[in-house]
Amino acid sequence: MAKITSVSPLAPAQFPDLPVIDGVRFATTAAGVRYQGRTDVMLAVLNPGTSIAGVFTRSATRAAPVLDCQEKIGGAATGPAAILVNSGNANAFTGQGGVQSVQAITAAVAASCDIPQARVFTSSTGVIGEPLPHDKITAVLGDLHDRLDESGIAAAAKAIMTTDTFPKGASTRVTDNGGTVQIAGIAKGSGMIAPDMATMLVYIFTDAQVDQADLQSMVSEFNDVTFNCITVDSDTSTSDSLIMAATGASGVDMTGSAAFREALHGLMLDLAHQVVKDGEGATKFVEIAVTGAASAADAKTHAMAIANSPLIKTAIAGEDPNWGRVVMAIGKSGAAADRDRLSIRFGDIQVAKDGWRSPDYSEADAAAHMKGDHVSIGVDLGIGTGSATVWTCDLTHGYIEINADYRS
C-alpha cells in the first residue's frame, strides 16, 4: 500500500468537534486486515427502532458487502442495528468466498451484539481481488463490543481511511417541529472517485425520528447532487456505500421537515467537497458550473466531460488558463452544444463569448485566478435552461505516485 507522507494542502485545519448522537455508540480497533499499527475496523451499534437508508455504487462488479446491504435496506426497523466497516481490503471480486466472509462477519456481529443479522450492515474498502481475512475481524468483535462509546465517532472516521490524508467529518443542528436534533457524518475517499458514486464510504447519523421511506427519499435525492457530482479520476469503485441512520432518540419527528432536508443536503455537500479536497495528489479544488444547456442531464454531461479531462486537470495543476481545452471537452461530451453560442469564464474572467475569444480577455488575469487553490470554471451553452455544478481537483504527479505503488 502506498505510504501517504503528507496531508493534502486543501485539508481543513482540524477535524471538526462532532456532537454525540444519542442512540449510536462506536468502537474501533487495529485488526491487521492489511495495515499494521493502525486502526482498520469500526463498529457502530444503533438503538432499536433506528431507521436505515442507503445508496450504493451501480458498478456491475459490486462487492459482496454492497450486495448484502442493498438486500437489507428497507427492512423492518424493530430491533437494534449495527454497521461494521473494515479498511485495507475491499472484499470485491472475491467470488463465493466474499459472500461467505460477509455472512461470517454479519453473523458474528449479530451474536456478539445481540442484533438481528438482517440489521447488520457491512462495508469494506481497500484492495480489490484479494480474499478478506474475515477471521481477523470476527476475532476482535468481543473487544469492540466491550468498548462501545457514544463519543467515538472521530476515531471511527480514522479507522475507515485508506489513501486518505485526513479524516472527514461534518455536523449540523436543526430546530423544527418543536425540537432540536443533531446530524453528524463521516466519510472516506481519495481516489477512484467518480459517479456512481466513488470509492467512498459515508456514514451519517441523526437522533431525529424520520420515517424510513422519507429518509431513503432524502438520501437518494441529495446523493445525486452531492456525491454523484464529484470526480477525482473518472473511475467508479466496486465498494461505494452511503448509509444513514436515524435513531429517533431525540423524540423529535423530522419526517417531512424542510429545515431538516436543507441541513442534510448541506452536510452531504460538505462531506462530498472534503472528499474532492483529499483527491490523490490534489493541490486545487475545482468547481465547474454549466448553464444554458438543453437539459439538466446535458449540463451534467458537459460538466463531467470537463471535470474528467486529463488535459484540463493537468492544465489546472500547471496554472495554465488553457480554455481551448474546455472547448474541446464540450465538443466531445456527446451532449447538445452550439459552437457559436458557447461562452466560458475562469473565475470572474470572461475568456470566450458567443463562440469567440472575448475581446476583453486578459491572459494575465486568467492566469492569476489559476494560481489560487480554489479554481472555478463557468460554461454557458446558450441553448436552453439546463444547469449543473460538479466538483473535481487537479491531476498532479502525486496521483501517479500513490496509485503506481498502491499494492506494494
Coordinates of C-alpha atoms in Angstrom, one line a residue:
M1 CA 0.0 0.0 0.0
A2 CA 1.4 3.4 -0.9
K3 CA 2.6 5.3 2.1
I4 CA 1.0 8.7 2.4
T5 CA 3.6 11.1 3.8
S6 CA 1.8 14.4 3.7
V7 CA -1.6 15.9 4.3
S8 CA -3.5 17.4 1.4
P9 CA -2.9 21.2 1.2
L10 CA -6.6 21.5 0.8
A11 CA -7.4 19.8 4.1
P12 CA -9.3 21.7 6.8
A13 CA -7.2 23.0 9.7
Q14 CA -8.5 20.3 12.0
F15 CA -11.2 17.6 12.4
P16 CA -14.4 19.1 13.5
D17 CA -15.8 18.7 17.0
L18 CA -18.7 16.3 16.2
P19 CA -21.5 16.1 18.7
V20 CA -22.7 13.0 20.4
I21 CA -25.6 11.5 18.5
D22 CA -27.9 9.8 21.1
G23 CA -28.7 6.3 20.1
V24 CA -25.4 5.3 18.5
R25 CA -22.1 4.1 20.0
F26 CA -18.8 3.4 18.3
A27 CA -15.7 1.3 18.8
T28 CA -12.5 0.9 16.7
T29 CA -9.5 -1.4 16.7
A30 CA -6.4 -2.5 14.8
A31 CA -7.3 -5.9 13.5
G32 CA -4.4 -6.2 11.0
V33 CA -6.7 -6.8 8.0
R34 CA -4.0 -5.3 5.8
Y35 CA -2.4 -2.4 7.7
Q36 CA -0.1 -2.8 10.6
G37 CA -0.1 -0.5 13.6
R38 CA -3.3 1.5 12.7
T39 CA -7.0 1.1 13.3
D40 CA -8.8 -0.6 10.5
V41 CA -12.1 -1.8 11.8
M42 CA -15.0 0.3 13.0
L43 CA -18.2 -0.9 14.7
A44 CA -21.3 1.3 15.2
V45 CA -24.3 -0.1 17.2
L46 CA -27.7 1.6 16.9
N47 CA -30.7 1.7 19.2
P48 CA -33.8 -0.4 18.4
G49 CA -36.1 1.3 16.0
T50 CA -33.4 3.1 14.1
S51 CA -34.4 3.9 10.5
I52 CA -31.7 2.9 8.0
A53 CA -31.3 4.3 4.5
G54 CA -28.6 3.8 1.9
V55 CA -27.3 4.4 -1.6
F56 CA -24.6 2.3 -3.3
T57 CA -22.4 2.1 -6.3
R58 CA -24.0 1.0 -9.5
S59 CA -20.9 -0.7 -10.7
A60 CA -21.5 -4.0 -12.5
T61 CA -18.7 -5.6 -10.3
R62 CA -20.2 -4.6 -6.9
A63 CA -18.5 -6.0 -3.9
A64 CA -20.2 -8.6 -1.7
P65 CA -20.8 -6.2 1.2
V66 CA -22.6 -3.8 -1.2
L67 CA -24.9 -6.5 -2.5
D68 CA -25.7 -7.6 1.1
C69 CA -26.5 -4.1 2.2
Q70 CA -28.7 -3.5 -0.8
E71 CA -30.8 -6.5 0.1
K72 CA -31.3 -5.3 3.7
I73 CA -32.1 -1.7 3.2
G74 CA -35.8 -1.0 3.7
G75 CA -36.3 -4.0 6.1
A76 CA -38.2 -3.8 9.4
A77 CA -36.7 -1.4 11.9
T78 CA -37.9 -3.2 15.0
G79 CA -34.6 -4.3 16.6
P80 CA -31.2 -2.7 17.1
A81 CA -28.8 -2.3 14.2
A82 CA -25.1 -2.3 13.5
I83 CA -22.6 -1.1 10.9
L84 CA -19.2 -2.8 10.7
V85 CA -16.5 -1.4 8.4
N86 CA -13.1 -2.6 7.6
S87 CA -10.3 -0.8 5.6
G88 CA -7.4 -2.3 3.6
N89 CA -9.4 -5.0 1.8
A90 CA -12.5 -4.3 -0.4
N91 CA -13.8 -7.9 -0.4
A92 CA -14.5 -7.2 -4.1
F93 CA -14.1 -9.7 -7.0
T94 CA -13.7 -12.4 -4.4
G95 CA -16.4 -14.8 -5.6
Q96 CA -18.4 -17.0 -3.3
G97 CA -15.6 -16.6 -0.7
G98 CA -16.6 -12.9 -0.5
V99 CA -20.2 -13.8 0.2
Q100 CA -19.1 -16.2 2.9
S101 CA -17.0 -13.5 4.5
V102 CA -19.9 -11.2 4.7
Q103 CA -22.1 -13.9 6.2
A104 CA -19.4 -14.8 8.8
I105 CA -19.0 -11.2 9.8
T106 CA -22.7 -10.3 10.0
A107 CA -23.4 -13.5 11.9
A108 CA -20.6 -12.8 14.4
V109 CA -21.7 -9.1 14.9
A110 CA -25.3 -10.3 15.4
A111 CA -24.2 -12.8 18.1
S112 CA -21.8 -10.5 19.9
C113 CA -24.1 -7.5 20.0
D114 CA -27.5 -9.3 20.2
I115 CA -28.7 -7.8 16.9
P116 CA -30.7 -9.5 14.2
Q117 CA -28.4 -10.5 11.3
A118 CA -30.8 -8.8 8.9
R119 CA -29.9 -5.5 10.7
V120 CA -26.2 -5.8 10.4
F121 CA -24.7 -3.7 7.6
T122 CA -21.1 -4.1 6.5
S123 CA -18.7 -2.2 4.2
S124 CA -15.2 -3.0 3.1
T125 CA -12.7 -0.7 1.3
G126 CA -9.2 -1.2 0.0
V127 CA -7.5 -3.6 -2.4
I128 CA -9.7 -5.4 -4.9
G129 CA -9.4 -9.1 -5.7
E130 CA -7.8 -10.4 -2.5
P131 CA -9.7 -12.7 -0.1
L132 CA -10.8 -10.9 3.0
P133 CA -9.3 -12.4 6.2
H134 CA -12.6 -12.1 8.0
D135 CA -11.4 -14.2 10.9
K136 CA -9.2 -11.2 11.9
I137 CA -12.4 -9.1 12.1
T138 CA -14.6 -11.7 13.9
A139 CA -11.8 -12.2 16.5
V140 CA -11.9 -8.6 17.7
L141 CA -15.7 -8.3 17.9
G142 CA -15.9 -9.1 21.6
D143 CA -13.4 -6.4 22.4
L144 CA -15.2 -3.9 20.1
H145 CA -18.5 -4.6 21.8
D146 CA -17.0 -4.1 25.3
R147 CA -15.5 -0.7 24.3
L148 CA -18.6 0.8 22.6
D149 CA -18.6 4.6 23.3
E150 CA -21.1 7.3 22.3
S151 CA -18.2 9.7 21.8
G152 CA -16.2 7.5 19.4
I153 CA -17.1 9.0 16.1
A154 CA -13.8 10.8 15.5
A155 CA -11.9 7.5 15.9
A156 CA -14.4 5.8 13.5
A157 CA -13.5 8.4 10.9
K158 CA -9.9 7.5 11.1
A159 CA -10.5 3.7 11.0
I160 CA -12.2 3.8 7.6
M161 CA -9.4 5.6 5.8
T162 CA -7.2 4.1 3.1
T163 CA -5.2 6.5 1.0
D164 CA -7.0 9.4 2.6
T165 CA -4.6 12.0 4.1
F166 CA -7.1 13.3 6.6
P167 CA -10.3 12.1 8.3
K168 CA -13.5 13.7 7.1
G169 CA -16.4 14.8 9.3
A170 CA -19.2 17.3 9.4
S171 CA -22.2 18.1 11.7
T172 CA -25.2 20.4 11.9
R173 CA -28.1 21.1 14.2
V174 CA -31.7 21.5 13.2
T175 CA -34.6 23.2 15.2
D176 CA -38.0 22.4 13.8
N177 CA -41.3 20.7 14.7
G178 CA -41.0 21.7 18.3
G179 CA -37.5 20.4 19.0
T180 CA -33.8 20.3 18.1
V181 CA -31.9 17.4 16.6
Q182 CA -28.3 16.7 15.7
I183 CA -26.8 15.3 12.4
A184 CA -23.2 14.1 12.2
G185 CA -21.4 12.3 9.3
I186 CA -18.0 10.8 8.5
A187 CA -16.6 9.8 5.1
K188 CA -13.6 8.3 3.4
G189 CA -12.5 8.8 -0.1
S190 CA -9.4 10.0 -2.0
G191 CA -9.1 8.1 -5.3
M192 CA -11.3 6.1 -7.7
I193 CA -13.7 8.9 -7.3
A194 CA -16.5 9.3 -9.9
P195 CA -20.2 8.6 -10.1
D196 CA -21.8 6.3 -9.4
M197 CA -20.7 7.1 -6.6
A198 CA -17.0 6.9 -5.9
T199 CA -14.6 4.8 -3.8
M200 CA -16.3 6.4 -0.8
L201 CA -17.7 5.2 2.4
V202 CA -20.1 7.7 4.1
Y203 CA -22.0 7.2 7.4
I204 CA -24.4 9.8 8.6
F205 CA -26.2 9.6 12.0
T206 CA -29.0 11.7 13.5
D207 CA -31.0 11.5 16.7
A208 CA -34.1 12.6 14.7
Q209 CA -37.1 10.4 14.2
V210 CA -37.6 10.0 10.5
D211 CA -39.7 7.5 8.6
Q212 CA -37.6 5.1 6.7
A213 CA -39.2 5.8 3.3
D214 CA -38.8 9.6 3.8
L215 CA -35.2 9.1 4.9
Q216 CA -34.4 7.0 1.9
S217 CA -36.0 9.5 -0.4
M218 CA -33.9 12.3 1.0
V219 CA -30.6 10.3 0.9
S220 CA -31.2 9.3 -2.7
E221 CA -32.2 12.8 -3.8
F222 CA -29.3 14.6 -2.2
N223 CA -26.8 12.0 -3.2
D224 CA -27.5 12.8 -6.8
V225 CA -26.5 16.5 -6.3
T226 CA -23.6 15.9 -3.9
F227 CA -21.6 12.6 -4.0
N228 CA -22.7 11.9 -7.6
C229 CA -21.4 15.3 -8.7
I230 CA -17.8 14.8 -7.7
T231 CA -14.9 13.2 -9.5
V232 CA -11.2 12.8 -9.0
D233 CA -10.2 10.5 -11.7
S234 CA -13.4 9.3 -13.5
D235 CA -13.1 5.8 -12.1
T236 CA -16.1 4.2 -10.4
S237 CA -15.4 1.9 -7.4
T238 CA -16.9 -1.5 -6.6
S239 CA -17.5 -0.6 -3.0
D240 CA -19.2 2.7 -2.6
S241 CA -21.7 2.9 0.2
L242 CA -23.6 5.7 1.9
I243 CA -25.6 4.6 4.9
M244 CA -27.7 7.0 7.0
A245 CA -29.2 6.1 10.4
A246 CA -31.9 8.0 12.2
T247 CA -32.0 6.7 15.8
G248 CA -35.1 8.7 16.9
A249 CA -33.5 9.1 20.4
S250 CA -34.4 12.8 20.5
G251 CA -38.1 12.1 20.2
V252 CA -38.4 14.8 17.6
D253 CA -40.1 13.7 14.4
M254 CA -38.4 15.4 11.4
T255 CA -40.3 13.4 8.8
G256 CA -41.2 16.0 6.1
S257 CA -39.3 18.8 7.7
A258 CA -38.0 21.4 5.1
A259 CA -35.3 22.6 7.6
F260 CA -34.1 19.0 8.2
R261 CA -33.9 18.5 4.4
E262 CA -31.8 21.7 3.9
A263 CA -29.5 20.8 6.7
L264 CA -28.9 17.2 5.5
H265 CA -28.2 18.4 2.0
G266 CA -25.7 20.9 3.3
L267 CA -23.9 18.3 5.4
M268 CA -23.7 15.8 2.5
L269 CA -22.3 18.5 0.2
D270 CA -19.7 19.4 2.9
L271 CA -18.5 15.8 3.1
A272 CA -18.5 15.5 -0.7
H273 CA -16.3 18.5 -1.0
Q274 CA -13.9 17.2 1.6
V275 CA -13.5 14.0 -0.5
V276 CA -12.5 16.1 -3.5
K277 CA -10.1 18.2 -1.4
D278 CA -8.4 14.9 -0.5
G279 CA -8.1 13.8 -4.1
E280 CA -4.9 11.8 -4.5
G281 CA -2.2 14.3 -5.2
A282 CA -4.7 17.2 -5.3
T283 CA -3.4 20.8 -4.9
K284 CA -6.5 22.6 -6.2
F285 CA -10.3 22.4 -5.6
V286 CA -12.2 23.0 -8.8
E287 CA -15.9 23.9 -9.3
I288 CA -17.4 23.6 -12.8
A289 CA -20.7 25.2 -13.3
V290 CA -22.6 24.7 -16.6
T291 CA -25.7 26.7 -17.6
G292 CA -27.7 27.2 -20.7
A293 CA -27.8 23.5 -21.6
A294 CA -30.6 21.8 -23.4
S295 CA -31.4 19.9 -20.2
A296 CA -30.1 19.4 -16.7
A297 CA -28.8 16.0 -17.8
D298 CA -26.9 17.5 -20.7
A299 CA -25.5 20.1 -18.4
K300 CA -24.1 17.4 -16.1
T301 CA -22.7 15.5 -19.1
H302 CA -20.8 18.6 -20.2
A303 CA -19.6 19.4 -16.7
M304 CA -18.3 15.9 -16.1
A305 CA -16.6 15.9 -19.5
I306 CA -14.7 19.0 -18.4
A307 CA -14.0 17.6 -14.9
N308 CA -12.7 14.3 -16.1
S309 CA -10.5 15.6 -18.9
P310 CA -6.8 14.8 -18.1
L311 CA -5.8 17.7 -20.3
I312 CA -7.9 20.2 -18.3
K313 CA -6.9 18.8 -15.0
T314 CA -3.2 18.9 -15.8
A315 CA -3.5 22.5 -17.1
I316 CA -5.1 23.4 -13.8
A317 CA -2.2 21.8 -12.0
G318 CA 0.2 23.8 -14.1
E319 CA -1.9 27.0 -13.5
D320 CA -2.4 27.4 -17.2
P321 CA -5.7 29.0 -18.3
N322 CA -5.9 26.9 -21.4
W323 CA -9.6 27.5 -22.2
G324 CA -9.3 25.8 -25.6
R325 CA -9.3 22.5 -23.7
V326 CA -12.7 23.4 -22.3
V327 CA -14.0 23.9 -25.8
M328 CA -12.6 20.5 -26.6
A329 CA -14.3 18.8 -23.7
I330 CA -17.7 20.4 -24.6
G331 CA -17.3 19.2 -28.1
K332 CA -16.6 15.6 -27.2
S333 CA -19.1 15.2 -24.4
G334 CA -21.9 13.9 -26.7
A335 CA -24.5 16.3 -25.3
A336 CA -26.0 19.1 -27.4
A337 CA -23.9 22.2 -28.0
D338 CA -23.7 25.1 -30.4
R339 CA -20.2 26.3 -31.0
D340 CA -21.3 29.8 -31.9
R341 CA -23.3 30.3 -28.6
L342 CA -20.7 29.0 -26.2
S343 CA -19.3 31.2 -23.5
I344 CA -16.6 30.4 -21.0
R345 CA -15.2 32.1 -17.8
F346 CA -12.4 31.3 -15.4
G347 CA -13.4 32.8 -12.1
D348 CA -14.9 36.2 -12.9
I349 CA -12.7 36.4 -16.1
Q350 CA -14.7 36.2 -19.3
V351 CA -12.4 34.2 -21.7
A352 CA -14.8 33.4 -24.5
K353 CA -18.2 34.7 -25.5
D354 CA -20.6 33.6 -28.2
G355 CA -18.2 31.2 -29.9
W356 CA -15.2 33.6 -29.9
R357 CA -12.4 34.7 -27.6
S358 CA -13.7 37.6 -25.6
P359 CA -12.4 40.9 -26.8
D360 CA -11.7 41.9 -23.2
Y361 CA -9.9 38.7 -22.4
S362 CA -6.8 39.1 -20.3
E363 CA -4.4 36.1 -20.2
A364 CA -2.7 37.6 -17.1
D365 CA -6.0 37.9 -15.2
A366 CA -7.0 34.4 -16.1
A367 CA -3.6 33.1 -15.0
A368 CA -3.8 34.9 -11.7
H369 CA -7.1 33.1 -11.0
M370 CA -5.5 29.8 -11.7
K371 CA -2.8 30.4 -9.1
G372 CA -5.4 30.1 -6.3
D373 CA -6.2 26.8 -4.5
H374 CA -9.9 27.2 -5.5
V375 CA -10.5 27.4 -9.2
S376 CA -13.9 27.9 -10.9
I377 CA -14.8 27.3 -14.5
G378 CA -18.1 28.5 -15.9
V379 CA -19.7 27.5 -19.2
D380 CA -22.9 28.9 -20.7
L381 CA -24.1 26.8 -23.7
G382 CA -26.7 29.4 -24.6
I383 CA -29.2 26.9 -25.9
G384 CA -31.6 26.2 -23.0
T385 CA -32.2 26.4 -19.3
G386 CA -30.4 23.2 -18.1
S387 CA -27.7 23.7 -15.4
A388 CA -25.4 21.5 -13.2
T389 CA -22.5 22.0 -10.9
V390 CA -19.8 19.4 -10.3
W391 CA -16.5 19.4 -8.3
T392 CA -13.1 18.0 -9.0
C393 CA -9.4 18.6 -8.4
D394 CA -6.3 18.9 -10.4
L395 CA -4.2 16.0 -11.7
T396 CA -0.6 16.0 -10.4
H397 CA 2.4 13.7 -10.3
G398 CA 1.3 12.8 -6.8
Y399 CA -1.7 10.9 -8.2
I400 CA 0.7 8.7 -10.2
E401 CA 3.0 8.1 -7.2
I402 CA 0.1 7.0 -5.0
N403 CA -1.5 4.7 -7.5
A404 CA 1.6 3.2 -9.1
D405 CA 2.6 1.8 -5.7
Y406 CA -0.9 1.1 -4.3
R407 CA -0.5 -2.6 -3.7
S408 CA 3.3 -2.7 -2.9

